Amino acid sequence: MTITPLMPVYPRCGVRPVRGEGSYLFGENGERYLDFASGIAVNLLGHGHPHLTKALQDQVATLMHVSNLYGSPQGEALAQRLVDTTFADTVFFTNSGAEAVECAIKTARRYHFASGNPQKNTLICFNNAFHGRTLGAISATNQEKMRDGFEPLLPGFTYAPFDDLAAAEALIDANTAGFLVEPVQGEGGIRPASQEFLKGLRALADQHDLMLVLDEVQCGVARTGTLYAHEQYGIVPDIMASAKGIGGGFPLGACLATEKAAKGMVIGTHGSTYGGNPLAMAAGNAVLDVILAPGFLEQVNATGQRLRAALEQLIPNHDHLFESVRGLGLMLGVKMKSDSRRFVAHARDHHGLLLVAAGENVVRVLPPLVIEQAHIDEFVSKMSEAARSYTLPSDD
Ligand SMILES: *Cc1c(COP(=O)(O)O)cnc(C)c1O
């Protein structure tokens, strides 16, 4: 047998973390890594954050799981906090981002069904989008590498170039249910949408009675310096998927919606065995305790500005490698002039720096939101050492 016990769908590297502490990961032999990947924008509070750890320890010893057939004081509390701090009136909890997207797609379709327009079932999606790996989520992206061999996919999705309002508008027809879009594309290469684009989608949605569905799985939960990224665009969605950072490392996602948008989501229309169980709710509540505390978002913004400025200073010294810096808050990307995956591997294997590659040859810089100046300094020195010692592949 040559297949590995772990299904070989990931190109796993040689780093084998066994312990985490703040912004550092430690491998099996004690090797230390500066973690500016954060489990791909998940470990918002770094590793082993005392408040999150204690909340989980207390909850695990009290009550880990009960069915959604029972009342949930923990879930009501977390949902109420999200309702109080966002556009939403109601929340469905999931265990992952893809499931949050699934719930968002179902909510959008069901809105039109409940409004007497079941033919309005098609979402307009965007090139280079990433929405997760379920059949619904891969149907919402037109990237071949995720779809090949999994056809037939779900009908009811069309695709326009990202950030192209006229192209999105041109796709609207009698079957359109709404738009599904990441305000800042993550896997696609840290591409923030323009103000005009998101504002334009909002206006089109209002004009044609369509649902504006945002996928904030990667860019949400304080990552960009506001609780959700769309706040910086001066718009609100009808429906939004959140996950990744929302559990601080515990598997948790959420589909948030306005009362109007959720009008079709009545008893029996959706569900999840684990979704919103007490342990997950303890994680979500502990994360919110930290990120909603006065001054936290200001801190993320200030740190984001310092990190961005530091990256921008690196570019002229290594302009054969780096092209530009992009992103919002602490969701940053460095556009490279060559293969970003190869550079990420070099920084990891030779300089103990963890980053994540993304589309368009972008290196994603996604540190925990709690980093301090010393981590920025260490990052800058590792990044410039990595750039200095990096040799571009020869053409042969
Ligand atoms: C990661 C991600 C998802 C999928 O989340 P999973 O937890 O892996 O299912 C969906 N949308 C976006 C924008 C993401 O970055």
mmCIF file of C-alpha atoms and ligand atoms in Angstrom:
data_model
loop_
_atom_site.group_PDB
_atom_site.id
_atom_site.type_symbol
_atom_site.label_atom_id
_atom_site.label_comp_id
_atom_site.label_asym_id
_atom_site.label_seq_id
_atom_site.Cartn_x
_atom_site.Cartn_y
_atom_site.Cartn_z
ATOM 1 C CA MET A 1 0.000 0.000 0.000
ATOM 2 C CA THR A 2 1.410 3.393 -0.886
ATOM 3 C CA ILE A 3 -1.444 5.683 0.084
ATOM 4 C CA THR A 4 -0.827 7.469 3.362
ATOM 5 C CA PRO A 5 -3.218 6.982 6.285
ATOM 6 C CA LEU A 6 -4.008 10.714 6.055
ATOM 7 C CA MET A 7 -5.698 11.069 2.672
ATOM 8 C CA PRO A 8 -2.995 12.703 0.552
ATOM 9 C CA VAL A 9 -4.942 15.785 -0.526
ATOM 10 C CA TYR A 10 -2.509 18.261 1.046
ATOM 11 C CA PRO A 11 1.116 18.887 0.059
ATOM 12 C CA ARG A 12 2.212 18.703 3.701
ATOM 13 C CA CYS A 13 5.603 20.211 4.427
ATOM 14 C CA GLY A 14 8.247 19.059 6.913
ATOM 15 C CA VAL A 15 7.089 21.333 9.733
ATOM 16 C CA ARG A 16 5.352 19.166 12.328
ATOM 17 C CA PRO A 17 4.083 21.448 15.084
ATOM 18 C CA VAL A 18 3.403 19.885 18.448
ATOM 19 C CA ARG A 19 3.078 22.960 20.634
ATOM 20 C CA GLY A 20 2.205 26.629 20.329
ATOM 21 C CA GLU A 21 2.909 29.614 22.494
ATOM 22 C CA GLY A 22 1.658 33.077 21.557
ATOM 23 C CA SER A 23 2.963 33.861 18.074
ATOM 24 C CA TYR A 24 5.312 30.844 17.964
ATOM 25 C CA LEU A 25 4.970 27.215 16.973
ATOM 26 C CA PHE A 26 7.367 24.475 18.082
ATOM 27 C CA GLY A 27 8.133 21.314 16.096
ATOM 28 C CA GLU A 28 8.781 17.782 17.295
ATOM 29 C CA ASN A 29 12.450 18.486 17.916
ATOM 30 C CA GLY A 30 11.910 21.852 19.543
ATOM 31 C CA GLU A 31 12.409 23.921 16.360
ATOM 32 C CA ARG A 32 10.804 27.331 16.775
ATOM 33 C CA TYR A 33 8.782 29.135 14.104
ATOM 34 C CA LEU A 34 7.424 32.657 14.033
ATOM 35 C CA ASP A 35 3.825 32.024 13.044
ATOM 36 C CA PHE A 36 2.642 34.719 10.642
ATOM 37 C CA ALA A 37 0.200 32.264 9.048
ATOM 38 C CA SER A 38 -2.016 31.685 12.112
ATOM 39 C CA GLY A 39 -3.470 28.468 10.756
ATOM 40 C CA ILE A 40 -4.603 30.550 7.742
ATOM 41 C CA ALA A 41 -6.205 33.445 9.632
ATOM 42 C CA VAL A 42 -7.608 31.231 12.370
ATOM 43 C CA ASN A 43 -5.497 31.704 15.511
ATOM 44 C CA LEU A 44 -6.498 35.345 16.039
ATOM 45 C CA LEU A 45 -5.251 35.321 19.608
ATOM 46 C CA GLY A 46 -2.141 33.288 18.864
ATOM 47 C CA HIS A 47 -1.555 29.923 20.513
ATOM 48 C CA GLY A 48 -2.515 29.104 24.094
ATOM 49 C CA HIS A 49 -4.182 32.442 24.804
ATOM 50 C CA PRO A 50 -4.991 32.262 28.538
ATOM 51 C CA HIS A 51 -8.567 33.559 28.293
ATOM 52 C CA LEU A 52 -9.547 31.273 25.410
ATOM 53 C CA THR A 53 -7.777 28.288 26.957
ATOM 54 C CA LYS A 54 -9.497 28.750 30.298
ATOM 55 C CA ALA A 55 -12.932 29.220 28.731
ATOM 56 C CA LEU A 56 -12.520 25.955 26.810
ATOM 57 C CA GLN A 57 -11.143 24.066 29.810
ATOM 58 C CA ASP A 58 -14.020 25.219 32.016
ATOM 59 C CA GLN A 59 -16.622 24.396 29.382
ATOM 60 C CA VAL A 60 -15.188 20.975 28.519
ATOM 61 C CA ALA A 61 -15.414 20.006 32.170
ATOM 62 C CA THR A 62 -18.985 21.316 32.462
ATOM 63 C CA LEU A 63 -20.811 20.385 29.256
ATOM 64 C CA MET A 64 -19.268 19.655 25.888
ATOM 65 C CA HIS A 65 -22.138 18.786 23.604
ATOM 66 C CA VAL A 66 -25.905 18.672 23.627
ATOM 67 C CA SER A 67 -28.287 18.415 20.730
ATOM 68 C CA ASN A 68 -29.845 21.428 19.053
ATOM 69 C CA LEU A 69 -33.156 19.903 20.143
ATOM 70 C CA TYR A 70 -32.546 21.644 23.474
ATOM 71 C CA GLY A 71 -32.332 25.274 24.452
ATOM 72 C CA SER A 72 -28.862 26.793 24.335
ATOM 73 C CA PRO A 73 -28.008 29.539 26.832
ATOM 74 C CA GLN A 74 -24.439 29.606 25.463
ATOM 75 C CA GLY A 75 -25.600 29.861 21.844
ATOM 76 C CA GLU A 76 -28.194 32.510 22.616
ATOM 77 C CA ALA A 77 -25.531 34.595 24.327
ATOM 78 C CA LEU A 78 -23.090 34.407 21.399
ATOM 79 C CA ALA A 79 -25.811 34.985 18.789
ATOM 80 C CA GLN A 80 -27.073 37.993 20.744
ATOM 81 C CA ARG A 81 -23.572 39.484 20.852
ATOM 82 C CA LEU A 82 -23.184 39.052 17.082
ATOM 83 C CA VAL A 83 -26.623 40.560 16.514
ATOM 84 C CA ASP A 84 -25.731 43.494 18.778
ATOM 85 C CA THR A 85 -22.443 44.196 17.009
ATOM 86 C CA THR A 86 -23.293 43.545 13.335
ATOM 87 C CA PHE A 87 -25.975 44.138 10.671
ATOM 88 C CA ALA A 88 -27.533 40.766 11.480
ATOM 89 C CA ASP A 89 -30.762 39.877 13.266
ATOM 90 C CA THR A 90 -30.186 36.135 13.421
ATOM 91 C CA VAL A 91 -27.306 33.618 13.360
ATOM 92 C CA PHE A 92 -26.888 29.930 12.458
ATOM 93 C CA PHE A 93 -23.735 28.306 13.878
ATOM 94 C CA THR A 94 -21.691 25.817 11.850
ATOM 95 C CA ASN A 95 -18.411 23.938 12.276
ATOM 96 C CA SER A 96 -16.566 25.374 9.295
ATOM 97 C CA GLY A 97 -16.461 28.095 6.697
ATOM 98 C CA ALA A 98 -17.801 25.943 3.894
ATOM 99 C CA GLU A 99 -20.839 25.066 5.991
ATOM 100 C CA ALA A 100 -21.401 28.748 6.759
ATOM 101 C CA VAL A 101 -21.301 29.411 2.996
ATOM 102 C CA GLU A 102 -23.717 26.519 2.386
ATOM 103 C CA CYS A 103 -26.143 28.011 4.901
ATOM 104 C CA ALA A 104 -25.749 31.414 3.231
ATOM 105 C CA ILE A 105 -26.536 29.953 -0.210
ATOM 106 C CA LYS A 106 -29.557 28.110 1.168
ATOM 107 C CA THR A 107 -30.781 31.232 2.981
ATOM 108 C CA ALA A 108 -30.534 33.312 -0.211
ATOM 109 C CA ARG A 109 -32.413 30.764 -2.318
ATOM 110 C CA ARG A 110 -35.004 30.249 0.360
ATOM 111 C CA TYR A 111 -35.659 33.998 0.633
ATOM 112 C CA HIS A 112 -36.860 34.067 -2.950
ATOM 113 C CA PHE A 113 -38.761 30.806 -2.554
ATOM 114 C CA ALA A 114 -40.576 32.237 0.476
ATOM 115 C CA SER A 115 -41.249 35.425 -1.509
ATOM 116 C CA GLY A 116 -43.006 33.442 -4.240
ATOM 117 C CA ASN A 117 -40.086 33.660 -6.680
ATOM 118 C CA PRO A 118 -38.505 30.183 -6.650
ATOM 119 C CA GLN A 119 -37.056 30.840 -10.112
ATOM 120 C CA LYS A 120 -34.684 33.407 -8.555
ATOM 121 C CA ASN A 121 -32.151 30.748 -7.566
ATOM 122 C CA THR A 122 -28.873 31.747 -9.215
ATOM 123 C CA LEU A 123 -26.022 33.488 -7.440
ATOM 124 C CA ILE A 124 -23.585 35.677 -9.310
ATOM 125 C CA CYS A 125 -20.078 34.721 -8.095
ATOM 126 C CA PHE A 126 -16.600 35.940 -9.001
ATOM 127 C CA ASN A 127 -13.412 34.727 -10.643
ATOM 128 C CA ASN A 128 -10.658 33.538 -8.283
ATOM 129 C CA ALA A 129 -13.135 33.268 -5.425
ATOM 130 C CA PHE A 130 -12.701 30.681 -2.715
ATOM 131 C CA HIS A 131 -15.708 29.570 -0.703
ATOM 132 C CA GLY A 132 -14.644 26.168 0.639
ATOM 133 C CA ARG A 133 -14.648 22.570 -0.548
ATOM 134 C CA THR A 134 -18.183 21.230 -0.269
ATOM 135 C CA LEU A 135 -20.032 20.590 -3.517
ATOM 136 C CA GLY A 136 -22.044 23.773 -2.995
ATOM 137 C CA ALA A 137 -18.960 25.836 -2.251
ATOM 138 C CA ILE A 138 -16.965 24.526 -5.234
ATOM 139 C CA SER A 139 -19.978 25.169 -7.443
ATOM 140 C CA ALA A 140 -19.712 28.817 -6.379
ATOM 141 C CA THR A 141 -16.158 29.076 -7.706
ATOM 142 C CA ASN A 142 -15.095 28.610 -11.304
ATOM 143 C CA GLN A 143 -11.532 27.518 -10.515
ATOM 144 C CA GLU A 144 -10.872 24.331 -12.468
ATOM 145 C CA LYS A 145 -8.367 22.987 -9.949
ATOM 146 C CA MET A 146 -11.108 22.723 -7.337
ATOM 147 C CA ARG A 147 -13.854 21.473 -9.641
ATOM 148 C CA ASP A 148 -12.124 18.986 -11.949
ATOM 149 C CA GLY A 149 -13.481 15.478 -11.545
ATOM 150 C CA PHE A 150 -16.261 16.481 -9.174
ATOM 151 C CA GLU A 151 -18.846 17.287 -11.796
ATOM 152 C CA PRO A 152 -21.785 17.409 -12.044
ATOM 153 C CA LEU A 153 -21.786 20.401 -9.729
ATOM 154 C CA LEU A 154 -24.804 22.350 -8.561
ATOM 155 C CA PRO A 155 -26.602 24.524 -11.060
ATOM 156 C CA GLY A 156 -27.441 28.062 -10.033
ATOM 157 C CA PHE A 157 -24.093 29.879 -10.165
ATOM 158 C CA THR A 158 -22.637 32.276 -12.722
ATOM 159 C CA TYR A 159 -19.295 34.060 -12.642
ATOM 160 C CA ALA A 160 -18.028 37.541 -13.369
ATOM 161 C CA PRO A 161 -14.549 39.038 -13.066
ATOM 162 C CA PHE A 162 -13.879 40.204 -9.497
ATOM 163 C CA ASP A 163 -14.280 43.923 -8.920
ATOM 164 C CA ASP A 164 -16.037 44.387 -12.267
ATOM 165 C CA LEU A 165 -19.416 45.944 -11.505
ATOM 166 C CA ALA A 166 -20.572 46.230 -15.114
ATOM 167 C CA ALA A 167 -19.855 42.529 -15.715
ATOM 168 C CA ALA A 168 -21.828 41.570 -12.603
ATOM 169 C CA GLU A 169 -24.727 43.776 -13.631
ATOM 170 C CA ALA A 170 -24.752 42.277 -17.112
ATOM 171 C CA LEU A 171 -25.350 38.809 -15.599
ATOM 172 C CA ILE A 172 -28.544 39.829 -13.787
ATOM 173 C CA ASP A 173 -31.607 38.141 -15.237
ATOM 174 C CA ALA A 174 -34.975 36.763 -14.124
ATOM 175 C CA ASN A 175 -33.237 33.870 -12.331
ATOM 176 C CA THR A 176 -30.791 35.885 -10.278
ATOM 177 C CA ALA A 177 -30.983 35.381 -6.512
ATOM 178 C CA GLY A 178 -28.105 37.654 -5.570
ATOM 179 C CA PHE A 179 -24.345 38.067 -5.355
ATOM 180 C CA LEU A 180 -21.845 35.973 -3.406
ATOM 181 C CA VAL A 181 -18.553 37.800 -2.901
ATOM 182 C CA GLU A 182 -15.528 38.080 -0.614
ATOM 183 C CA PRO A 183 -14.960 41.759 0.308
ATOM 184 C CA VAL A 184 -11.248 40.898 0.384
ATOM 185 C CA GLN A 185 -10.328 37.827 -1.640
ATOM 186 C CA GLY A 186 -8.048 35.649 0.471
ATOM 187 C CA GLU A 187 -6.957 32.515 -1.400
ATOM 188 C CA GLY A 188 -7.345 34.548 -4.592
ATOM 189 C CA GLY A 189 -4.387 36.718 -3.548
ATOM 190 C CA ILE A 190 -5.372 39.261 -0.828
ATOM 191 C CA ARG A 191 -7.393 41.458 -3.158
ATOM 192 C CA PRO A 192 -9.624 44.014 -1.462
ATOM 193 C CA ALA A 193 -12.686 44.887 -3.516
ATOM 194 C CA SER A 194 -12.995 48.532 -4.481
ATOM 195 C CA GLN A 195 -15.459 50.777 -2.686
ATOM 196 C CA GLU A 196 -17.397 51.358 -5.938
ATOM 197 C CA PHE A 197 -17.728 47.629 -6.552
ATOM 198 C CA LEU A 198 -19.257 46.670 -3.190
ATOM 199 C CA LYS A 199 -21.383 49.811 -3.051
ATOM 200 C CA GLY A 200 -22.512 49.083 -6.613
ATOM 201 C CA LEU A 201 -23.453 45.479 -5.774
ATOM 202 C CA ARG A 202 -25.442 46.767 -2.792
ATOM 203 C CA ALA A 203 -27.293 49.228 -5.004
ATOM 204 C CA LEU A 204 -28.029 46.557 -7.643
ATOM 205 C CA ALA A 205 -29.281 44.196 -4.943
ATOM 206 C CA ASP A 206 -31.637 46.873 -3.633
ATOM 207 C CA GLN A 207 -32.834 47.766 -7.101
ATOM 208 C CA HIS A 208 -33.598 44.171 -8.196
ATOM 209 C CA ASP A 209 -34.580 42.648 -4.831
ATOM 210 C CA LEU A 210 -31.445 40.449 -4.726
ATOM 211 C CA MET A 211 -29.492 39.124 -1.766
ATOM 212 C CA LEU A 212 -26.001 40.517 -1.192
ATOM 213 C CA VAL A 213 -24.164 37.570 0.367
ATOM 214 C CA LEU A 214 -20.691 38.281 1.719
ATOM 215 C CA ASP A 215 -18.117 35.586 2.407
ATOM 216 C CA GLU A 216 -16.116 37.038 5.295
ATOM 217 C CA VAL A 217 -14.748 33.669 6.367
ATOM 218 C CA GLN A 218 -11.162 34.894 5.985
ATOM 219 C CA CYS A 219 -11.442 38.673 6.183
ATOM 220 C CA GLY A 220 -13.931 38.842 9.065
ATOM 221 C CA VAL A 221 -13.585 38.862 12.852
ATOM 222 C CA ALA A 222 -11.290 41.876 13.324
ATOM 223 C CA ARG A 223 -8.686 40.642 10.795
ATOM 224 C CA THR A 224 -8.927 43.805 8.680
ATOM 225 C CA GLY A 225 -9.227 46.207 11.622
ATOM 226 C CA THR A 226 -13.016 46.340 11.826
ATOM 227 C CA LEU A 227 -15.133 43.555 13.267
ATOM 228 C CA TYR A 228 -16.162 42.728 9.685
ATOM 229 C CA ALA A 229 -14.449 44.047 6.572
ATOM 230 C CA HIS A 230 -17.628 45.369 4.918
ATOM 231 C CA GLU A 231 -17.881 48.021 7.648
ATOM 232 C CA GLN A 232 -14.989 49.792 5.900
ATOM 233 C CA TYR A 233 -17.030 49.942 2.706
ATOM 234 C CA GLY A 234 -20.039 51.654 4.241
ATOM 235 C CA ILE A 235 -22.394 48.863 3.203
ATOM 236 C CA VAL A 236 -24.244 46.039 4.909
ATOM 237 C CA PRO A 237 -24.936 42.607 3.441
ATOM 238 C CA ASP A 238 -28.193 40.698 3.687
ATOM 239 C CA ILE A 239 -26.406 37.462 4.534
ATOM 240 C CA MET A 240 -22.808 36.792 5.601
ATOM 241 C CA ALA A 241 -20.638 33.737 6.195
ATOM 242 C CA SER A 242 -18.080 33.949 8.989
ATOM 243 C CA ALA A 243 -15.651 31.319 10.303
ATOM 244 C CA LYS A 244 -11.845 30.886 10.600
ATOM 245 C CA GLY A 245 -10.933 33.383 13.344
ATOM 246 C CA ILE A 246 -14.348 33.333 15.011
ATOM 247 C CA GLY A 247 -13.417 30.332 17.183
ATOM 248 C CA GLY A 248 -9.785 31.378 17.656
ATOM 249 C CA GLY A 249 -8.716 27.846 16.639
ATOM 250 C CA PHE A 250 -11.774 25.900 17.712
ATOM 251 C CA PRO A 251 -13.856 24.778 14.696
ATOM 252 C CA LEU A 252 -16.675 27.315 14.456
ATOM 253 C CA GLY A 253 -18.498 29.138 11.706
ATOM 254 C CA ALA A 254 -21.614 31.246 11.483
ATOM 255 C CA CYS A 255 -24.145 32.352 8.913
ATOM 256 C CA LEU A 256 -25.532 35.768 9.822
ATOM 257 C CA ALA A 257 -28.624 37.266 8.213
ATOM 258 C CA THR A 258 -31.138 40.041 8.498
ATOM 259 C CA GLU A 259 -34.662 39.135 9.508
ATOM 260 C CA LYS A 260 -35.841 39.840 5.975
ATOM 261 C CA ALA A 261 -33.185 37.656 4.337
ATOM 262 C CA ALA A 262 -33.843 34.769 6.742
ATOM 263 C CA LYS A 263 -37.576 34.793 6.207
ATOM 264 C CA GLY A 264 -37.549 31.354 4.573
ATOM 265 C CA MET A 265 -35.343 29.688 7.189
ATOM 266 C CA VAL A 266 -38.095 28.238 9.326
ATOM 267 C CA ILE A 267 -38.239 25.098 11.457
ATOM 268 C CA GLY A 268 -36.925 22.058 9.638
ATOM 269 C CA THR A 269 -35.208 23.887 6.765
ATOM 270 C CA HIS A 270 -31.632 23.559 8.046
ATOM 271 C CA GLY A 271 -29.616 21.932 10.794
ATOM 272 C CA SER A 272 -26.311 20.590 12.094
ATOM 273 C CA THR A 273 -25.593 18.007 14.781
ATOM 274 C CA TYR A 274 -22.520 19.738 16.193
ATOM 275 C CA GLY A 275 -23.195 23.289 15.038
ATOM 276 C CA GLY A 276 -23.216 25.709 17.952
ATOM 277 C CA ASN A 277 -22.513 23.166 20.665
ATOM 278 C CA PRO A 278 -21.583 24.516 24.119
ATOM 279 C CA LEU A 279 -17.839 23.990 23.640
ATOM 280 C CA ALA A 280 -17.824 25.899 20.343
ATOM 281 C CA MET A 281 -19.946 28.642 21.903
ATOM 282 C CA ALA A 282 -17.466 28.972 24.773
ATOM 283 C CA ALA A 283 -14.690 29.473 22.205
ATOM 284 C CA GLY A 284 -16.707 32.051 20.266
ATOM 285 C CA ASN A 285 -17.667 33.956 23.382
ATOM 286 C CA ALA A 286 -14.072 33.992 24.652
ATOM 287 C CA VAL A 287 -12.791 35.317 21.315
ATOM 288 C CA LEU A 288 -15.426 38.071 21.345
ATOM 289 C CA ASP A 289 -14.512 38.973 24.949
ATOM 290 C CA VAL A 290 -11.034 39.835 23.693
ATOM 291 C CA ILE A 291 -11.749 41.439 20.335
ATOM 292 C CA LEU A 292 -14.710 43.526 21.526
ATOM 293 C CA ALA A 293 -12.761 44.884 24.496
ATOM 294 C CA PRO A 294 -12.205 48.652 24.229
ATOM 295 C CA GLY A 295 -9.108 49.487 22.204
ATOM 296 C CA PHE A 296 -8.622 46.088 20.575
ATOM 297 C CA LEU A 297 -9.648 47.086 17.042
ATOM 298 C CA GLU A 298 -7.625 50.305 17.285
ATOM 299 C CA GLN A 299 -4.669 48.138 18.245
ATOM 300 C CA VAL A 300 -5.194 45.890 15.195
ATOM 301 C CA ASN A 301 -5.290 48.960 12.967
ATOM 302 C CA ALA A 302 -2.174 50.457 14.483
ATOM 303 C CA THR A 303 -0.307 47.145 14.264
ATOM 304 C CA GLY A 304 -1.514 46.656 10.696
ATOM 305 C CA GLN A 305 -0.214 50.072 9.694
ATOM 306 C CA ARG A 306 3.186 49.416 11.269
ATOM 307 C CA LEU A 307 3.488 45.993 9.662
ATOM 308 C CA ARG A 308 2.461 47.369 6.290
ATOM 309 C CA ALA A 309 4.942 50.218 6.524
ATOM 310 C CA ALA A 310 7.679 47.730 7.434
ATOM 311 C CA LEU A 311 6.803 45.574 4.418
ATOM 312 C CA GLU A 312 6.743 48.584 2.129
ATOM 313 C CA GLN A 313 10.245 49.494 3.297
ATOM 314 C CA LEU A 314 11.476 46.003 2.427
ATOM 315 C CA ILE A 315 10.380 46.225 -1.182
ATOM 316 C CA PRO A 316 12.968 48.645 -2.600
ATOM 317 C CA ASN A 317 15.778 46.582 -1.040
ATOM 318 C CA HIS A 318 14.533 43.427 -2.734
ATOM 319 C CA ASP A 319 12.790 44.738 -5.800
ATOM 320 C CA HIS A 320 13.964 41.800 -7.904
ATOM 321 C CA LEU A 321 11.633 39.671 -5.699
ATOM 322 C CA PHE A 322 8.846 41.792 -4.294
ATOM 323 C CA GLU A 323 6.482 43.982 -6.267
ATOM 324 C CA SER A 324 3.949 45.539 -3.898
ATOM 325 C CA VAL A 325 2.035 45.230 -0.637
ATOM 326 C CA ARG A 326 -1.735 44.837 -0.566
ATOM 327 C CA GLY A 327 -4.494 44.157 1.919
ATOM 328 C CA LEU A 328 -6.293 45.680 4.869
ATOM 329 C CA GLY A 329 -5.419 45.695 8.574
ATOM 330 C CA LEU A 330 -3.572 42.481 9.437
ATOM 331 C CA MET A 331 -4.708 40.730 6.270
ATOM 332 C CA LEU A 332 -1.672 41.597 4.185
ATOM 333 C CA GLY A 333 -0.119 40.219 1.039
ATOM 334 C CA VAL A 334 3.180 40.744 -0.711
ATOM 335 C CA LYS A 335 2.920 40.392 -4.459
ATOM 336 C CA MET A 336 6.015 38.599 -5.743
ATOM 337 C CA LYS A 337 7.664 38.744 -9.129
ATOM 338 C CA SER A 338 8.075 34.952 -9.094
ATOM 339 C CA ASP A 339 6.511 31.839 -7.536
ATOM 340 C CA SER A 340 5.246 32.762 -4.063
ATOM 341 C CA ARG A 341 4.976 29.115 -2.959
ATOM 342 C CA ARG A 342 8.688 28.578 -3.418
ATOM 343 C CA PHE A 343 9.526 31.674 -1.379
ATOM 344 C CA VAL A 344 7.135 30.645 1.405
ATOM 345 C CA ALA A 345 8.917 27.257 1.577
ATOM 346 C CA HIS A 346 12.317 28.980 1.722
ATOM 347 C CA ALA A 347 11.310 31.356 4.537
ATOM 348 C CA ARG A 348 9.862 28.412 6.455
ATOM 349 C CA ASP A 349 12.693 25.915 5.976
ATOM 350 C CA HIS A 350 15.648 28.266 6.283
ATOM 351 C CA HIS A 351 14.462 31.148 8.430
ATOM 352 C CA GLY A 352 11.780 29.682 10.718
ATOM 353 C CA LEU A 353 9.108 32.032 9.375
ATOM 354 C CA LEU A 354 5.621 30.726 8.594
ATOM 355 C CA LEU A 355 3.661 32.482 5.838
ATOM 356 C CA VAL A 356 1.000 31.287 3.387
ATOM 357 C CA ALA A 357 1.029 31.415 -0.381
ATOM 358 C CA ALA A 358 -2.035 32.619 -2.270
ATOM 359 C CA GLY A 359 -3.117 33.153 -5.868
ATOM 360 C CA GLU A 360 -1.435 35.687 -8.180
ATOM 361 C CA ASN A 361 1.962 34.856 -6.606
ATOM 362 C CA VAL A 362 1.088 36.591 -3.391
ATOM 363 C CA VAL A 363 2.647 35.748 -0.029
ATOM 364 C CA ARG A 364 0.009 36.079 2.667
ATOM 365 C CA VAL A 365 1.058 37.690 5.939
ATOM 366 C CA LEU A 366 -1.603 36.773 8.499
ATOM 367 C CA PRO A 367 -0.150 37.115 11.994
ATOM 368 C CA PRO A 368 -2.131 36.650 15.176
ATOM 369 C CA LEU A 369 -3.946 39.932 15.906
ATOM 370 C CA VAL A 370 -2.151 40.191 19.251
ATOM 371 C CA ILE A 371 1.412 40.571 17.927
ATOM 372 C CA GLU A 372 3.607 43.279 19.409
ATOM 373 C CA GLN A 373 6.371 45.476 18.024
ATOM 374 C CA ALA A 374 8.997 42.851 18.894
ATOM 375 C CA HIS A 375 7.233 40.343 16.625
ATOM 376 C CA ILE A 376 7.129 42.854 13.791
ATOM 377 C CA ASP A 377 10.868 43.467 14.244
ATOM 378 C CA GLU A 378 11.594 39.751 14.246
ATOM 379 C CA PHE A 379 9.386 39.283 11.193
ATOM 380 C CA VAL A 380 11.166 42.043 9.299
ATOM 381 C CA SER A 381 14.597 40.624 10.046
ATOM 382 C CA LYS A 382 13.546 37.071 9.067
ATOM 383 C CA MET A 383 11.812 38.323 5.928
ATOM 384 C CA SER A 384 14.825 40.359 4.803
ATOM 385 C CA GLU A 385 17.237 37.513 5.599
ATOM 386 C CA ALA A 386 14.995 35.179 3.631
ATOM 387 C CA ALA A 387 14.922 37.607 0.704
ATOM 388 C CA ARG A 388 18.716 38.003 0.830
ATOM 389 C CA SER A 389 19.458 34.272 0.907
ATOM 390 C CA TYR A 390 16.827 33.392 -1.695
ATOM 391 C CA THR A 391 18.050 32.300 -5.087
ATOM 392 C CA LEU A 392 15.634 32.437 -7.965
ATOM 393 C CA PRO A 393 15.317 29.159 -9.843
ATOM 394 C CA SER A 394 17.319 28.995 -13.039
ATOM 395 C CA ASP A 395 15.282 28.634 -16.195
ATOM 396 C CA ASP A 396 16.419 25.087 -17.076
HETATM 397 C C1 LIG B 1 -11.246 29.228 4.274
HETATM 398 C C2 LIG B 1 -12.367 29.833 3.539
HETATM 399 C C3 LIG B 1 -13.585 29.147 3.360
HETATM 400 C C4 LIG B 1 -13.788 27.717 3.777
HETATM 401 O O1 LIG B 1 -13.655 27.518 5.143
HETATM 402 P P1 LIG B 1 -13.469 26.024 5.700
HETATM 403 O O2 LIG B 1 -13.500 26.201 7.196
HETATM 404 O O3 LIG B 1 -12.158 25.531 5.190
HETATM 405 O O4 LIG B 1 -14.606 25.210 5.210
HETATM 406 C C5 LIG B 1 -14.623 29.818 2.735
HETATM 407 N N1 LIG B 1 -14.473 31.078 2.294
HETATM 408 C C6 LIG B 1 -13.323 31.761 2.444
HETATM 409 C C7 LIG B 1 -13.231 33.171 1.963
HETATM 410 C C8 LIG B 1 -12.223 31.163 3.058
HETATM 411 O O5 LIG B 1 -11.072 31.829 3.165
#
